[in-house]
XYZ file of N, CA, C and O in Angstrom:
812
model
N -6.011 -1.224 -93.530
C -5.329 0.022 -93.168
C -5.820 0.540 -91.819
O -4.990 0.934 -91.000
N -7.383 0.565 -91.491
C -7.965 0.693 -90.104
C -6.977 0.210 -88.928
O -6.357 0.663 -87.966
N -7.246 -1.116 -89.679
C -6.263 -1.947 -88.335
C -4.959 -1.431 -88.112
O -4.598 -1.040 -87.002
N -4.370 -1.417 -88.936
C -2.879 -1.074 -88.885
C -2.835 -0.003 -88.206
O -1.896 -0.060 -87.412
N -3.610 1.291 -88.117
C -3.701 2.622 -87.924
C -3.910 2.617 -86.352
O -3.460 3.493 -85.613
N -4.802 1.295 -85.848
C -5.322 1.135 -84.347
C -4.563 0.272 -83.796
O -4.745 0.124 -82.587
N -3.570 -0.505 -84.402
C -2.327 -0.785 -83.671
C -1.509 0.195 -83.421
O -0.866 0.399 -82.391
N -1.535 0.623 -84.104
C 0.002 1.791 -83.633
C -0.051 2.191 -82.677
O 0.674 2.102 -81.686
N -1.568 3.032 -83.037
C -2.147 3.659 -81.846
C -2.114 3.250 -80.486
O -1.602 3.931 -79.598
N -2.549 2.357 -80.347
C -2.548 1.551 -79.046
C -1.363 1.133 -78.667
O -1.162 0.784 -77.503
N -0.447 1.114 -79.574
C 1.226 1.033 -78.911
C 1.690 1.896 -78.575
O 2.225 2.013 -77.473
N 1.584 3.132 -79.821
C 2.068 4.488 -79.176
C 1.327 5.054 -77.404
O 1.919 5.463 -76.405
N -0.157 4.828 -77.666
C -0.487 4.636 -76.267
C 0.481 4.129 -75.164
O 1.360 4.686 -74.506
N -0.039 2.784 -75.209
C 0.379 2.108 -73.591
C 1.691 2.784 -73.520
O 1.801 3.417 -72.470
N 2.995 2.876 -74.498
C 3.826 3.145 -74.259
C 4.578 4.536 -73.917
O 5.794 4.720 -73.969
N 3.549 5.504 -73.543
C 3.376 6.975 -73.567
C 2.378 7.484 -72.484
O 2.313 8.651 -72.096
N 1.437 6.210 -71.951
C 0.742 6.647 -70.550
C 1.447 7.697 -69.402
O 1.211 8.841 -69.014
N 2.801 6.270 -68.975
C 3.149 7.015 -67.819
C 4.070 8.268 -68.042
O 4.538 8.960 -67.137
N 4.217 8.412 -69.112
C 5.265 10.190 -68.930
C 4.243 11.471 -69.320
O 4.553 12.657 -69.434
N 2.880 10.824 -69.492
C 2.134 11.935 -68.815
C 0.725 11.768 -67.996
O -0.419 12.214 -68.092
N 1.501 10.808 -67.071
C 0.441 10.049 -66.176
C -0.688 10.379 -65.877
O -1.303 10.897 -64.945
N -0.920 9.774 -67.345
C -2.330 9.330 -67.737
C -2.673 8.108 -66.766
O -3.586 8.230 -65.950
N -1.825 6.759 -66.878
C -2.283 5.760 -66.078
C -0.523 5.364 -65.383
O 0.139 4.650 -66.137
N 0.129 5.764 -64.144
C 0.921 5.064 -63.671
C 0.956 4.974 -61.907
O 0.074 5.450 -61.192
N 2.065 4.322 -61.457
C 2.144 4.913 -59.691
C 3.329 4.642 -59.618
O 3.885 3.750 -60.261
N 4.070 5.709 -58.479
C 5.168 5.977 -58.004
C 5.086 5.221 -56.452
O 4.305 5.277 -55.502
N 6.094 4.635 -56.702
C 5.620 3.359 -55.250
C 7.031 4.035 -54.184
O 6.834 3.931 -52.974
N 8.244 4.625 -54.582
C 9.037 5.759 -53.998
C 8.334 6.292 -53.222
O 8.368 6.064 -52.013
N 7.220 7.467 -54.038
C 6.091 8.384 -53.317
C 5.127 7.899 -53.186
O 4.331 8.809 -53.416
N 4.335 6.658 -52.861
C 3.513 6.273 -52.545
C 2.128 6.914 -53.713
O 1.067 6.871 -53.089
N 1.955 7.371 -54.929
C 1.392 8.183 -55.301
C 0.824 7.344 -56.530
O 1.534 6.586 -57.190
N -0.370 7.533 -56.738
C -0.988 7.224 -57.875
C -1.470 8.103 -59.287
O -1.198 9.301 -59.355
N -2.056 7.551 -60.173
C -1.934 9.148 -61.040
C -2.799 8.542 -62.045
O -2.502 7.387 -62.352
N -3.944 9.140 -62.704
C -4.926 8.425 -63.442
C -5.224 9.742 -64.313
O -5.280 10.889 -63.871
N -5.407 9.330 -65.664
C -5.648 10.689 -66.318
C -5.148 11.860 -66.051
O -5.884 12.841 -66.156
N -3.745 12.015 -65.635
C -3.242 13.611 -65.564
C -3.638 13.703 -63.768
O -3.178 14.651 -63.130
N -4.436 12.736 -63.124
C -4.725 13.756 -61.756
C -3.977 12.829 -60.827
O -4.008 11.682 -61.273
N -3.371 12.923 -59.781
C -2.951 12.339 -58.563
C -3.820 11.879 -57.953
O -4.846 12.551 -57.856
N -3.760 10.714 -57.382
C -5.000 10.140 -56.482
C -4.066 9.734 -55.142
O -2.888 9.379 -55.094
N -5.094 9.933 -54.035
C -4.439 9.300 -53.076
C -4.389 8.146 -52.503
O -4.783 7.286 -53.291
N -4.064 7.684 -51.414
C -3.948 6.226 -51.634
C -5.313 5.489 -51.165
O -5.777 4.412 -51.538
N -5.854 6.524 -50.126
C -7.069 6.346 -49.724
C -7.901 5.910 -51.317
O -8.236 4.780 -51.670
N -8.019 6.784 -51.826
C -8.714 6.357 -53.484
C -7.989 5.659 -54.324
O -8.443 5.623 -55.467
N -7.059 5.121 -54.143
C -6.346 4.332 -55.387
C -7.166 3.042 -55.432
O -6.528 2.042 -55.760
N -8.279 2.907 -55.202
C -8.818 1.866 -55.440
C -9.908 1.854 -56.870
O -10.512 0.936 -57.423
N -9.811 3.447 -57.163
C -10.032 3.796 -58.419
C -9.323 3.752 -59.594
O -9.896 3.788 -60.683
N -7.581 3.644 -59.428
C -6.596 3.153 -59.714
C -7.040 1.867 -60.104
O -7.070 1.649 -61.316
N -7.379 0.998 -59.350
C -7.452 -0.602 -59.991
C -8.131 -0.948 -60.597
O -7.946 -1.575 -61.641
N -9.621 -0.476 -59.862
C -11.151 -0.593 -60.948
C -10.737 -0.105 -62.098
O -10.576 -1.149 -62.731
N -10.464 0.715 -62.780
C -9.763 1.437 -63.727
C -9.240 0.171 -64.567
O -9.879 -0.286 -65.515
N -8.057 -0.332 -64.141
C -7.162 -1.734 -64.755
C -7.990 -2.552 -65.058
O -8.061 -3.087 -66.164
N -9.045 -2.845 -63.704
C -9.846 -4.059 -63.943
C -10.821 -4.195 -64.954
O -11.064 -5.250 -65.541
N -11.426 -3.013 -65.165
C -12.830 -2.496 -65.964
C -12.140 -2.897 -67.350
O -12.798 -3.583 -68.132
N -10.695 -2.454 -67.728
C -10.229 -2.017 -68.672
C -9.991 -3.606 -69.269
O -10.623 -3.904 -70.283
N -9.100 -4.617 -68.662
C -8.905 -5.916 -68.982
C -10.620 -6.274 -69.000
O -11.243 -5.621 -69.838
N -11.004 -6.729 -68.604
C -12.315 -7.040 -68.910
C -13.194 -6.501 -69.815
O -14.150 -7.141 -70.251
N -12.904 -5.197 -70.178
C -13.470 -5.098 -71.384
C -12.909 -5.270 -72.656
O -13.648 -5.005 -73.604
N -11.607 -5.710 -72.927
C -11.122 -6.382 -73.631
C -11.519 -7.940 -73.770
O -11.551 -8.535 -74.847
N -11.736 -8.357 -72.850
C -12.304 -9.791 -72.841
C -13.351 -10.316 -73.152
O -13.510 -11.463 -73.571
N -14.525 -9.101 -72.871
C -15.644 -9.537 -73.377
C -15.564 -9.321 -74.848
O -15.932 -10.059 -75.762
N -14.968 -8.077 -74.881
C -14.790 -7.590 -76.527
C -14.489 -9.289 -77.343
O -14.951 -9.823 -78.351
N -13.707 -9.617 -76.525
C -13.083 -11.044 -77.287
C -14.083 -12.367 -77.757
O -13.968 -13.261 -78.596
N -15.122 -11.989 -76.751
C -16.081 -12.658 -77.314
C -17.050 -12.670 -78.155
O -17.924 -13.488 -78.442
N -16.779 -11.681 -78.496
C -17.805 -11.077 -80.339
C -16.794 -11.067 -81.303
O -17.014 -11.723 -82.321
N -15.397 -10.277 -81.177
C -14.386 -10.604 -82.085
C -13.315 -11.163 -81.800
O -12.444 -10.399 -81.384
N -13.054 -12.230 -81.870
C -12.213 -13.112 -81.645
C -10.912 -12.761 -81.360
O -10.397 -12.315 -82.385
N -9.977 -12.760 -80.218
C -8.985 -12.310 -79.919
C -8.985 -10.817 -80.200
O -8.240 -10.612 -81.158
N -9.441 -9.866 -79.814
C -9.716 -8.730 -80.218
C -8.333 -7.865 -79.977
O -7.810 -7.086 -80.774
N -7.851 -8.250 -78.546
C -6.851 -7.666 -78.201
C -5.355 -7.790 -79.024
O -4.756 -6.786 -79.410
N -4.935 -8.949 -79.197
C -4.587 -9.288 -80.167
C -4.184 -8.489 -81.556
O -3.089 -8.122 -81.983
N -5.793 -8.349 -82.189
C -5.604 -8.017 -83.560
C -5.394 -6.772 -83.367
O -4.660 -6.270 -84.219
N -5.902 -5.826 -82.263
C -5.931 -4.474 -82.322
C -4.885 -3.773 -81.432
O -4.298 -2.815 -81.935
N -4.675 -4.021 -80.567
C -3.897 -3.425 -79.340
C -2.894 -4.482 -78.913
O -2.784 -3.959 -77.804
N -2.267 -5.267 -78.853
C -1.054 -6.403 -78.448
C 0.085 -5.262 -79.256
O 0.188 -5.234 -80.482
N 0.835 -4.421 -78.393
C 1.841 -4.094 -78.411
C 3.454 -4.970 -79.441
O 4.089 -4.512 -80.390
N 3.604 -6.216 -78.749
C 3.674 -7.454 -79.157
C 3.567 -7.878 -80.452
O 4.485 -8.131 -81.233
N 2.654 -7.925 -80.590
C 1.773 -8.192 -81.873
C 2.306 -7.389 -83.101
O 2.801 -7.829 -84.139
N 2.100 -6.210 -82.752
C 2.396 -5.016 -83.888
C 3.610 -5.266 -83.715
O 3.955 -6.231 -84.396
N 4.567 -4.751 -82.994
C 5.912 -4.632 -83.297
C 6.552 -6.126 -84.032
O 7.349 -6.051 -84.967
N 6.242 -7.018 -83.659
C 6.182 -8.469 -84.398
C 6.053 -8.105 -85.599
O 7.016 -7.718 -86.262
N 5.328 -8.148 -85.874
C 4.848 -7.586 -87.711
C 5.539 -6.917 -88.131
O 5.899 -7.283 -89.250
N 6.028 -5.908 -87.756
C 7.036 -4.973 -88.094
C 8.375 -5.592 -88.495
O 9.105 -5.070 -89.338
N 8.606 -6.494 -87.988
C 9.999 -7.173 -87.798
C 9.991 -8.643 -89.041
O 10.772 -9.152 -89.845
N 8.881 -8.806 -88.651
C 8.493 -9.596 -89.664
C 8.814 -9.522 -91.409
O 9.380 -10.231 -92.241
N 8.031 -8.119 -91.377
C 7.781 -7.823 -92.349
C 9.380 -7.015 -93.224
O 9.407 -6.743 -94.425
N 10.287 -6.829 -92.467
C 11.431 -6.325 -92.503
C 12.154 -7.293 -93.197
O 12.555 -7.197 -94.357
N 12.372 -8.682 -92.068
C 13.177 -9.471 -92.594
C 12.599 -9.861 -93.781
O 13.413 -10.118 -94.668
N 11.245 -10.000 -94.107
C 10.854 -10.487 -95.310
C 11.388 -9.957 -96.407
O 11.832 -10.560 -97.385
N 11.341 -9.024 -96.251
C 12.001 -7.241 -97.535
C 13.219 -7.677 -97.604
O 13.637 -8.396 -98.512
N 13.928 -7.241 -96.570
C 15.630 -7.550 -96.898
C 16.081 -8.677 -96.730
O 17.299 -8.645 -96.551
N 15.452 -10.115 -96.695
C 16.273 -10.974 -96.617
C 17.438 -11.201 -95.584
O 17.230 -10.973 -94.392
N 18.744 -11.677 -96.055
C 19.439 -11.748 -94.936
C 20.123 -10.361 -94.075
O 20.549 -10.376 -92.921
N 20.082 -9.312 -94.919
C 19.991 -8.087 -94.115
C 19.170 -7.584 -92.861
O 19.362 -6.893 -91.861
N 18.201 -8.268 -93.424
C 16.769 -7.884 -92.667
C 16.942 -8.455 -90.834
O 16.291 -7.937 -89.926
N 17.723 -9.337 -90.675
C 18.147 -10.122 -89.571
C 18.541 -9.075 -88.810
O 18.018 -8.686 -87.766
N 19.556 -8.601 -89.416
C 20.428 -7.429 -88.633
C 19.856 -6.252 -87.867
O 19.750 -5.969 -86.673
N 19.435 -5.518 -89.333
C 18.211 -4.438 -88.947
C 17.174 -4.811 -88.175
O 16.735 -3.897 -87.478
N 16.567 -5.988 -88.054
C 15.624 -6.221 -87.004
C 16.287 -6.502 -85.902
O 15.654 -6.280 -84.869
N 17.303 -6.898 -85.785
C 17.764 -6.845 -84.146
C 17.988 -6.018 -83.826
O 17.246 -5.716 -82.891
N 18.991 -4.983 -84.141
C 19.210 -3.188 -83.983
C 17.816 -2.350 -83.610
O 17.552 -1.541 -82.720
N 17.169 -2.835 -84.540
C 15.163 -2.050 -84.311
C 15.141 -3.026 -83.030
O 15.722 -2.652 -82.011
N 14.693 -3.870 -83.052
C 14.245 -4.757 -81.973
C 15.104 -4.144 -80.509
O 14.531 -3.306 -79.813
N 16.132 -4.510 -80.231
C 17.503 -3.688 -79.331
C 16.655 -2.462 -78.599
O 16.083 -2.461 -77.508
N 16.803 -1.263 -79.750
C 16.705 -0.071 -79.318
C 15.027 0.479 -78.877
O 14.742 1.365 -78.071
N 14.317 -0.163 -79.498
C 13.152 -0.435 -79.365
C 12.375 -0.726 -77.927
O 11.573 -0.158 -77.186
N 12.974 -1.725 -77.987
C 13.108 -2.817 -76.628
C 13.553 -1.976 -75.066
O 13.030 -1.987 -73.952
N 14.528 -1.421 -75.519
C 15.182 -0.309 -74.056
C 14.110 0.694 -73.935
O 13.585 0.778 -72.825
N 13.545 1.735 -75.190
C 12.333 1.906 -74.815
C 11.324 1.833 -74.358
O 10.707 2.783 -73.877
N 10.948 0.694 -74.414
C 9.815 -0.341 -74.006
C 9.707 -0.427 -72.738
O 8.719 -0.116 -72.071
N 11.038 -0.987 -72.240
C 11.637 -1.268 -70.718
C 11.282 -0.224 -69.846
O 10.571 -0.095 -68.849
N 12.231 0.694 -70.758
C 11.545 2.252 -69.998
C 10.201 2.833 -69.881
O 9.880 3.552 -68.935
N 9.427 2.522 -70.838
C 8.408 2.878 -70.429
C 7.508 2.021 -69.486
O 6.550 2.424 -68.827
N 8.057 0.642 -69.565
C 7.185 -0.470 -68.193
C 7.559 -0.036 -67.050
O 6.698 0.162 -66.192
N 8.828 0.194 -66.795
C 9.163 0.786 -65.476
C 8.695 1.785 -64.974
O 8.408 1.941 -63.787
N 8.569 2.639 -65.962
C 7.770 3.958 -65.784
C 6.282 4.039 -65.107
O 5.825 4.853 -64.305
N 5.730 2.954 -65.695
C 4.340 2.752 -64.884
C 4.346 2.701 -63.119
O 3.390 2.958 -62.388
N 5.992 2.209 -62.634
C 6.009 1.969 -61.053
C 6.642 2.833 -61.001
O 7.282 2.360 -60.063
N 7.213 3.979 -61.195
C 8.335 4.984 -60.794
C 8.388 6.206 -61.654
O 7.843 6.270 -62.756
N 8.958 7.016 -61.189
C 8.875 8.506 -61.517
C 9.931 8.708 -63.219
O 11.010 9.298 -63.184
N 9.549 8.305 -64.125
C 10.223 8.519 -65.276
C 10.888 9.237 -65.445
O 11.536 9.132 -66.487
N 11.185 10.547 -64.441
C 12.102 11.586 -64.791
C 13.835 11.055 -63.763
O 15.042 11.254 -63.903
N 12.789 10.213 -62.633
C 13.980 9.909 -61.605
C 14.911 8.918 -62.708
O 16.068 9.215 -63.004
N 14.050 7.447 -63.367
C 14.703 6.649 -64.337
C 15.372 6.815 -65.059
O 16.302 6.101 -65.434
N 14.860 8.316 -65.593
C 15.889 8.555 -67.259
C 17.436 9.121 -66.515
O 18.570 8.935 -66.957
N 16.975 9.956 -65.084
C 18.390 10.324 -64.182
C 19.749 9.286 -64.343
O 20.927 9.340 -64.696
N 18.701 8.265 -63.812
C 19.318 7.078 -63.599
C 20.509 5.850 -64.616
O 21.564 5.243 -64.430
N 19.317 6.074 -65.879
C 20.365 5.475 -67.037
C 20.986 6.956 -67.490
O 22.188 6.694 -67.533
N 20.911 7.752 -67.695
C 21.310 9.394 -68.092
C 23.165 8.917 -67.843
O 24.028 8.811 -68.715
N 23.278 8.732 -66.502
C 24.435 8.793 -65.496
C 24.782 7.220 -65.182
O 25.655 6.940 -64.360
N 24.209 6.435 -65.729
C 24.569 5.167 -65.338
C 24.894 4.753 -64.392
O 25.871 4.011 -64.302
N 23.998 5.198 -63.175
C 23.877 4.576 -61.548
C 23.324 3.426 -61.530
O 22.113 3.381 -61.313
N 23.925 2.437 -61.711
C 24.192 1.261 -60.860
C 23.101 0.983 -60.135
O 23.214 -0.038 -59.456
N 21.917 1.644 -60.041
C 20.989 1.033 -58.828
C 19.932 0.443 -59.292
O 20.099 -0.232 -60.307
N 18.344 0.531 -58.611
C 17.495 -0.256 -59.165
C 16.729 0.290 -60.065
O 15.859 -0.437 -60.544
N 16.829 1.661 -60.530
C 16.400 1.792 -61.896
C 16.819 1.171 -62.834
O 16.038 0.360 -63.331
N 17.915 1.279 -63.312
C 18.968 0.892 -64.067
C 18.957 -0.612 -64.435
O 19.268 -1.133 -65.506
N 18.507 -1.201 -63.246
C 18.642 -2.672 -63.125
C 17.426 -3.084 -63.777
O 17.412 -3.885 -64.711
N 16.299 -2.479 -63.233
C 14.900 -2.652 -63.771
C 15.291 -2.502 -65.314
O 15.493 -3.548 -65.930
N 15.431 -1.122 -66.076
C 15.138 -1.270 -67.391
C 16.120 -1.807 -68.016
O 15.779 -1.761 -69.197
N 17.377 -2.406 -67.934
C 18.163 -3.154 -68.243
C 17.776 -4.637 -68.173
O 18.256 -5.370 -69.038
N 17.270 -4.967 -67.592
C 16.724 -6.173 -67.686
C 15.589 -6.815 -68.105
O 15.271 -7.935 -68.505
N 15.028 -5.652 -67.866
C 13.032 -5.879 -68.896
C 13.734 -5.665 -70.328
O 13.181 -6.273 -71.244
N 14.603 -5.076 -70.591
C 15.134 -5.021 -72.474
C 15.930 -5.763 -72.368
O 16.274 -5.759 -73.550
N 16.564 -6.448 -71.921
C 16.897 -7.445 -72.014
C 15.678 -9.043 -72.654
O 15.702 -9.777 -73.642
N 14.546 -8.892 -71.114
C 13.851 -9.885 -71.651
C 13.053 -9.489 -72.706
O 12.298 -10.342 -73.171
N 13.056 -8.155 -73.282
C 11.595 -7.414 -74.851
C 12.406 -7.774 -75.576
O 11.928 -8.355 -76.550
N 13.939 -7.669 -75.561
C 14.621 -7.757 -76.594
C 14.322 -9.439 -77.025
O 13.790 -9.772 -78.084
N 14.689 -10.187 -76.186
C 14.482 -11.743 -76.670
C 13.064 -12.100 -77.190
O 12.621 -12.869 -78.044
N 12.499 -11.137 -76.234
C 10.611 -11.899 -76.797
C 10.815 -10.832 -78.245
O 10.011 -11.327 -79.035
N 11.336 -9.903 -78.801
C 10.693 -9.556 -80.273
C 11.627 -10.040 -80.990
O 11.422 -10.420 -82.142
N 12.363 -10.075 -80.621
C 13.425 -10.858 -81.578
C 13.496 -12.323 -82.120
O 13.379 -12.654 -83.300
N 13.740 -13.257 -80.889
C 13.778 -14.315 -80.946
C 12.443 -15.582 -80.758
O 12.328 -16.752 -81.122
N 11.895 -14.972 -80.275
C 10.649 -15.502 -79.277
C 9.051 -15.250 -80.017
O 8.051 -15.968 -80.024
N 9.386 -13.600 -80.746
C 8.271 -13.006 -81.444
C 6.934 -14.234 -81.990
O 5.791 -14.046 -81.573
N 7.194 -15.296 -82.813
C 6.414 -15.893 -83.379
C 5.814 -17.063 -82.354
O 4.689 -17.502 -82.591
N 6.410 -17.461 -81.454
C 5.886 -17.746 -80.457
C 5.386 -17.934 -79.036
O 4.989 -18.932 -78.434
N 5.545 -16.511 -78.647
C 4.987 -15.932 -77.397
C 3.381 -16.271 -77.563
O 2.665 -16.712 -76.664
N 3.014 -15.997 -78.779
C 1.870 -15.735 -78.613
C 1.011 -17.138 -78.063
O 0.132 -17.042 -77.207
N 1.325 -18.181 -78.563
C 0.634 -19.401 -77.652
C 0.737 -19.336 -76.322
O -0.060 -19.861 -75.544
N 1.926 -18.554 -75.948
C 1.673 -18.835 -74.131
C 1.726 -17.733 -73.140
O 2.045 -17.947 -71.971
N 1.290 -16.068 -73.778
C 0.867 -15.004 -73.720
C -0.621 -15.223 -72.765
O -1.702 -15.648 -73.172
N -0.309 -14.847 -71.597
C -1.664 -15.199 -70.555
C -2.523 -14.189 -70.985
O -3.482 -14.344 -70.228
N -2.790 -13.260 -71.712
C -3.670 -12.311 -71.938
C -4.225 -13.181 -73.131
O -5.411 -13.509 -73.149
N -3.424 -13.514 -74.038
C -3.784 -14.178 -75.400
C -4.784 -15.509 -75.050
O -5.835 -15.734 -75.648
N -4.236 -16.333 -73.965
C -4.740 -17.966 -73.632
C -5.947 -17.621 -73.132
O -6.905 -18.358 -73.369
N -6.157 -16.142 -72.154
C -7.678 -15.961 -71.992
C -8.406 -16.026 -72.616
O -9.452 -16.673 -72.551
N -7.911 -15.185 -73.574
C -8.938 -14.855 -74.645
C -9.452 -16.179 -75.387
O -10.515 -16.399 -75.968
N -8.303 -17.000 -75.159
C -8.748 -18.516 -75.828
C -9.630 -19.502 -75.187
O -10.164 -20.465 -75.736
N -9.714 -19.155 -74.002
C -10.862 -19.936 -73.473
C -11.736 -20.401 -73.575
O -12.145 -21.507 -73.221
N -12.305 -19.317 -74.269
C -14.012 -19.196 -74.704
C -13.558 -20.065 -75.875
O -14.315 -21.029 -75.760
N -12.898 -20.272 -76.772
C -12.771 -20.947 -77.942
C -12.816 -22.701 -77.637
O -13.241 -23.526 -78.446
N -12.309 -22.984 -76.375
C -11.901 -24.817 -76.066
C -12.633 -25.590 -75.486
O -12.610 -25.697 -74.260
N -13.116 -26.009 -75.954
C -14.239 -27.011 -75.667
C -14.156 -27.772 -74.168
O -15.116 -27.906 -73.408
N -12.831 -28.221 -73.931
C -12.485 -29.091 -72.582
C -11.465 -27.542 -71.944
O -10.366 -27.156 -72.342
N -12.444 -26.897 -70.752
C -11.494 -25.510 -70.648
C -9.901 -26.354 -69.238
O -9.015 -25.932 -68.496
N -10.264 -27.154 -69.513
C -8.901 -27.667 -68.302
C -7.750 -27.957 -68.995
O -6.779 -28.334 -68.339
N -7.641 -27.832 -70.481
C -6.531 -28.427 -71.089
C -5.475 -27.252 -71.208
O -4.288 -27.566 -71.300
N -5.855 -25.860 -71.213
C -4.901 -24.970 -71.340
C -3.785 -25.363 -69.996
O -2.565 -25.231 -70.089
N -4.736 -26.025 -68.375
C -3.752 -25.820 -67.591
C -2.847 -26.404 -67.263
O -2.015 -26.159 -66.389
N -3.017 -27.769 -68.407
C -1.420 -28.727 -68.536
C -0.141 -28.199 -69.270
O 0.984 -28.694 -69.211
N -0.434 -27.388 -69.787
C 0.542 -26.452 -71.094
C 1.698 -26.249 -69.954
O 1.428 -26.099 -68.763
N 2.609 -26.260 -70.320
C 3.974 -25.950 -69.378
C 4.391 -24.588 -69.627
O 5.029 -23.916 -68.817
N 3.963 -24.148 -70.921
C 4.164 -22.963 -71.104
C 3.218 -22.017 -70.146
O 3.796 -21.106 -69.555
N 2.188 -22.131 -70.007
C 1.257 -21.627 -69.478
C 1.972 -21.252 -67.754
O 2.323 -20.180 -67.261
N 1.970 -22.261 -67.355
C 2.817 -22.129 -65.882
C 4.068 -21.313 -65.761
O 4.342 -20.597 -64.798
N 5.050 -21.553 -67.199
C 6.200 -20.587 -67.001
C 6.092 -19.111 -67.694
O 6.789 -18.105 -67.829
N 5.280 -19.411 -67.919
C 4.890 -17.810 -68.614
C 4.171 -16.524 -67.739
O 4.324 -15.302 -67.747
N 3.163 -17.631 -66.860
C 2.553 -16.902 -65.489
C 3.714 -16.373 -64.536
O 3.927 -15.231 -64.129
N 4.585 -17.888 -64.246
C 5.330 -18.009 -63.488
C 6.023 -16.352 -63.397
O 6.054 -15.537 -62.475
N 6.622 -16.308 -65.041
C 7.902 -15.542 -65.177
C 6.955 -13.681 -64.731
O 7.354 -12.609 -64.275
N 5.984 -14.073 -65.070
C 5.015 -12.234 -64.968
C 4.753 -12.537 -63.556
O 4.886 -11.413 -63.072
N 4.530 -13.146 -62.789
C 4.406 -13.048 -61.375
C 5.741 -12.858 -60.787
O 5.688 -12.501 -59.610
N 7.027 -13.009 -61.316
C 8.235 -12.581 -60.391
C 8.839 -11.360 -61.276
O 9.966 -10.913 -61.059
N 7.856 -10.792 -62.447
C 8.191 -9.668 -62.960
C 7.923 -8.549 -62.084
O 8.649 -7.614 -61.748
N 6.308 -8.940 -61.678
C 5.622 -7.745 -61.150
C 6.597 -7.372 -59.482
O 6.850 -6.309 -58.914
N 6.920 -8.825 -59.149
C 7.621 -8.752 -57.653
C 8.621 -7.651 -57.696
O 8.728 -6.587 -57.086
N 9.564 -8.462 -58.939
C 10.717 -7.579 -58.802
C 10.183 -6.236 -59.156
O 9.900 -5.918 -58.000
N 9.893 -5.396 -59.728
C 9.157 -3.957 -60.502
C 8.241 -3.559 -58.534
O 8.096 -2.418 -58.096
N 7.835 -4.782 -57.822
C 7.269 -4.203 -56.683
C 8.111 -4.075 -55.226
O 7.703 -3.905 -54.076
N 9.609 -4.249 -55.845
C 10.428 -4.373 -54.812
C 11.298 -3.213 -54.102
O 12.154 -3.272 -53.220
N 10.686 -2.014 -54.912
C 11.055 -0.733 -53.734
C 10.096 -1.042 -53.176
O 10.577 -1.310 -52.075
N 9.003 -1.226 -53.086
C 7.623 -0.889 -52.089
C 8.315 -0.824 -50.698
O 8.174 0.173 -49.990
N 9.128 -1.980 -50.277
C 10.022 -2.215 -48.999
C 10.784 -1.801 -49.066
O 11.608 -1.876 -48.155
């Protein structure tokens, strides 16, 4: 029940940072925002240490409890279960209702990733009125791809989840074998032209 209670948590988290920027940046306004305060850009390097400190202490965590992130905080993870555990209940109903949950879920989600690079009030403007531009495009298309990873994908993201394969490191005896995985490459691949596109007002 612990666990269950510190997943949520940590979903309801990440997914609730930036609309009261706790942790996001507005790349429009050049502006950073950490715990409720604005930083400037001169200091946004407190901004990153911040990210960095934060992944890494998940990692070490990982090395006393095994995939820690995972069991406790993987966003992913939990909502998986959820869906899981649905279709299990209703059977062939359960299909349905988990795509509808999954769907609406998912546009949420979107919205709130985007939110981390942009002003959440400008975004919600944006789908509000259905302008056509790069808000719109952004969270339409990140729920697009949440929708496939919880839906369809859910049970096996997790082998080629670059946060997850870290954590697996420490577990593999020969550490060069993760970097033949093809998944591994298209999975990086696909989060390195995520972050591009999500960094493409910057210009």
């Amino acid at each position: 029940m612990g666990k269950k209670i510190t997943r949520w948590a940590f979903f309801i988290l990440i997914f609730t940072l930036p609309f009261w920027n706790g942790f996001r940046m507005d790349i429009d306004k050049e502006q950073l925002f950490l715990f409720g305060f604005q930083l400037s850009y001169e200091a946004g390097y407190l901004f990153f240490v911040f990210l960095f400190l934060f992944m890494m202490a998940f990692l070490a965590l990982s090395m006393i409890v095994y995939r820690a992130f995972c069991q406790y905080a993987c966003p992913h993870n939990t909502f998986s279960m959820l869906l899981n555990k649905i279709e299990t209940k209703l059977g062939d109903n359960g299909k349905v209702v988990s795509f509808l949950l999954a769907l609406a879920v998912s546009v949420f989600m979107a919205y709130s990733t985007v939110s981390y690079f942009y002003n959440p009030l400008t975004i919600w403007e944006s789908l509000a009125h259905f302008k056509m531009d790069k808000y719109f495009f952004l969270v339409t298309s990140t729920a697009v791809l949440y929708t496939a990873l919880s839906y369809k994908a859910r049970n096996s993201f997790c082998k080629v989840c670059p946060y997850g394969l870290a954590q697996s490191i420490s577990r593999v005896e020969d550490k060069t074998k993760w970097l033949t995985h093809p998944g591994v490459w298209i999975t990086w691949g696909t989060t390195t032209v995520l972050v591009l596109i999500l960094l493409v007002g910057w210009f």
